[in-house]
Amino acid sequence: YSAVNGLPMSIYSQLINHTLRKNEGHYFSKRFQGLIVSDYGVVEKMLSQGAPTTSVPPTTSYKEALAKVINSGIDMVMLS
């Protein structure tokens, strides 16, 4: 799955909510108002791997992993 500095994009709240949605990073000419979809199977990967190169440990339950993804700003989770 895609990651920046080892942090999975699907739980990278700063990038999703501030840079993309609020255009605070000035990378886009307009605010993004579309649907943000997770990487396929990211919830399962959070259960088994966490974010190996960062301090994000594997989650202990599917519910916890799903909450991390949704609370980071993802609109739709791709399930496997």
PDB file of C-alpha atoms in Angstrom:
ATOM      1  CA  TYR A   1       0.000   0.000   0.000  1.00  0.00           C
ATOM      2  CA  SER A   2       1.156   3.575  -0.495  1.00  0.00           C
ATOM      3  CA  ALA A   3       2.959   5.360   2.306  1.00  0.00           C
ATOM      4  CA  VAL A   4       4.867   8.583   2.978  1.00  0.00           C
ATOM      5  CA  ASN A   5       7.860   8.202   5.285  1.00  0.00           C
ATOM      6  CA  GLY A   6       6.465   4.809   6.289  1.00  0.00           C
ATOM      7  CA  LEU A   7       3.053   6.151   7.328  1.00  0.00           C
ATOM      8  CA  PRO A   8       0.212   4.557   5.333  1.00  0.00           C
ATOM      9  CA  MET A   9      -1.625   7.168   3.277  1.00  0.00           C
ATOM     10  CA  SER A  10      -4.943   5.850   4.554  1.00  0.00           C
ATOM     11  CA  ILE A  11      -4.162   7.011   8.102  1.00  0.00           C
ATOM     12  CA  TYR A  12      -2.159  10.147   7.189  1.00  0.00           C
ATOM     13  CA  SER A  13      -4.677  12.663   8.536  1.00  0.00           C
ATOM     14  CA  GLN A  14      -2.471  15.739   8.009  1.00  0.00           C
ATOM     15  CA  LEU A  15      -2.052  15.012   4.306  1.00  0.00           C
ATOM     16  CA  ILE A  16      -5.689  14.037   3.716  1.00  0.00           C
ATOM     17  CA  ASN A  17      -7.435  16.754   5.701  1.00  0.00           C
ATOM     18  CA  HIS A  18      -5.099  19.723   5.510  1.00  0.00           C
ATOM     19  CA  THR A  19      -3.051  19.435   2.343  1.00  0.00           C
ATOM     20  CA  LEU A  20      -5.676  17.831   0.119  1.00  0.00           C
ATOM     21  CA  ARG A  21      -9.058  18.934   1.449  1.00  0.00           C
ATOM     22  CA  LYS A  22      -8.225  22.388   2.834  1.00  0.00           C
ATOM     23  CA  ASN A  23      -5.494  23.166   0.288  1.00  0.00           C
ATOM     24  CA  GLU A  24      -3.103  24.338   2.999  1.00  0.00           C
ATOM     25  CA  GLY A  25      -0.221  22.817   1.086  1.00  0.00           C
ATOM     26  CA  HIS A  26      -1.002  24.870  -2.030  1.00  0.00           C
ATOM     27  CA  TYR A  27      -0.324  21.855  -4.263  1.00  0.00           C
ATOM     28  CA  PHE A  28      -3.680  22.203  -5.967  1.00  0.00           C
ATOM     29  CA  SER A  29      -5.367  25.263  -7.407  1.00  0.00           C
ATOM     30  CA  LYS A  30      -8.671  24.371  -5.698  1.00  0.00           C
ATOM     31  CA  ARG A  31      -9.788  22.422  -2.649  1.00  0.00           C
ATOM     32  CA  PHE A  32     -10.358  18.750  -3.348  1.00  0.00           C
ATOM     33  CA  GLN A  33     -14.046  17.976  -2.868  1.00  0.00           C
ATOM     34  CA  GLY A  34     -14.160  14.419  -4.165  1.00  0.00           C
ATOM     35  CA  LEU A  35     -14.362  11.033  -2.519  1.00  0.00           C
ATOM     36  CA  ILE A  36     -11.191   9.690  -0.894  1.00  0.00           C
ATOM     37  CA  VAL A  37     -10.893   5.908  -1.106  1.00  0.00           C
ATOM     38  CA  SER A  38      -8.449   3.819   0.920  1.00  0.00           C
ATOM     39  CA  ASP A  39      -5.892   1.434  -0.503  1.00  0.00           C
ATOM     40  CA  TYR A  40      -7.357  -2.023  -1.059  1.00  0.00           C
ATOM     41  CA  GLY A  41      -7.090  -4.088   2.110  1.00  0.00           C
ATOM     42  CA  VAL A  42      -5.504  -1.357   4.241  1.00  0.00           C
ATOM     43  CA  VAL A  43      -7.566  -2.297   7.305  1.00  0.00           C
ATOM     44  CA  GLU A  44      -6.278  -5.860   7.173  1.00  0.00           C
ATOM     45  CA  LYS A  45      -2.721  -4.593   6.718  1.00  0.00           C
ATOM     46  CA  MET A  46      -3.081  -2.348   9.766  1.00  0.00           C
ATOM     47  CA  LEU A  47      -4.098  -5.443  11.738  1.00  0.00           C
ATOM     48  CA  SER A  48      -1.107  -7.485  10.673  1.00  0.00           C
ATOM     49  CA  GLN A  49       1.639  -4.934  10.051  1.00  0.00           C
ATOM     50  CA  GLY A  50       0.820  -1.500  11.422  1.00  0.00           C
ATOM     51  CA  ALA A  51       3.186   0.997   9.863  1.00  0.00           C
ATOM     52  CA  PRO A  52       6.485  -0.878  10.080  1.00  0.00           C
ATOM     53  CA  THR A  53       8.846   2.054   9.555  1.00  0.00           C
ATOM     54  CA  THR A  54       7.068   4.404  11.968  1.00  0.00           C
ATOM     55  CA  SER A  55       5.824   4.239  15.520  1.00  0.00           C
ATOM     56  CA  VAL A  56       2.344   3.107  14.420  1.00  0.00           C
ATOM     57  CA  PRO A  57       1.968  -0.402  15.902  1.00  0.00           C
ATOM     58  CA  PRO A  58      -0.338  -3.101  14.528  1.00  0.00           C
ATOM     59  CA  THR A  59      -3.888  -2.661  15.792  1.00  0.00           C
ATOM     60  CA  THR A  60      -5.497  -5.230  18.052  1.00  0.00           C
ATOM     61  CA  SER A  61      -8.923  -5.379  16.426  1.00  0.00           C
ATOM     62  CA  TYR A  62     -10.603  -4.851  13.082  1.00  0.00           C
ATOM     63  CA  LYS A  63     -12.788  -2.175  14.700  1.00  0.00           C
ATOM     64  CA  GLU A  64      -9.717  -0.249  15.915  1.00  0.00           C
ATOM     65  CA  ALA A  65      -8.030  -0.433  12.507  1.00  0.00           C
ATOM     66  CA  LEU A  66     -11.206   0.689  10.737  1.00  0.00           C
ATOM     67  CA  ALA A  67     -11.612   3.602  13.169  1.00  0.00           C
ATOM     68  CA  LYS A  68      -8.042   4.794  12.461  1.00  0.00           C
ATOM     69  CA  VAL A  69      -8.695   4.783   8.728  1.00  0.00           C
ATOM     70  CA  ILE A  70     -12.112   6.499   8.907  1.00  0.00           C
ATOM     71  CA  ASN A  71     -10.989   9.071  11.498  1.00  0.00           C
ATOM     72  CA  SER A  72      -8.060  10.077   9.317  1.00  0.00           C
ATOM     73  CA  GLY A  73     -10.436  11.364   6.638  1.00  0.00           C
ATOM     74  CA  ILE A  74     -11.023   8.396   4.329  1.00  0.00           C
ATOM     75  CA  ASP A  75     -14.560   8.386   2.893  1.00  0.00           C
ATOM     76  CA  MET A  76     -14.695   4.809   1.587  1.00  0.00           C
ATOM     77  CA  VAL A  77     -12.699   1.786   2.713  1.00  0.00           C
ATOM     78  CA  MET A  78     -11.862  -0.805   0.059  1.00  0.00           C
ATOM     79  CA  LEU A  79     -12.348  -4.216   1.658  1.00  0.00           C
ATOM     80  CA  SER A  80     -10.743  -7.444   0.641  1.00  0.00           C
TER      81      SER A  80
END
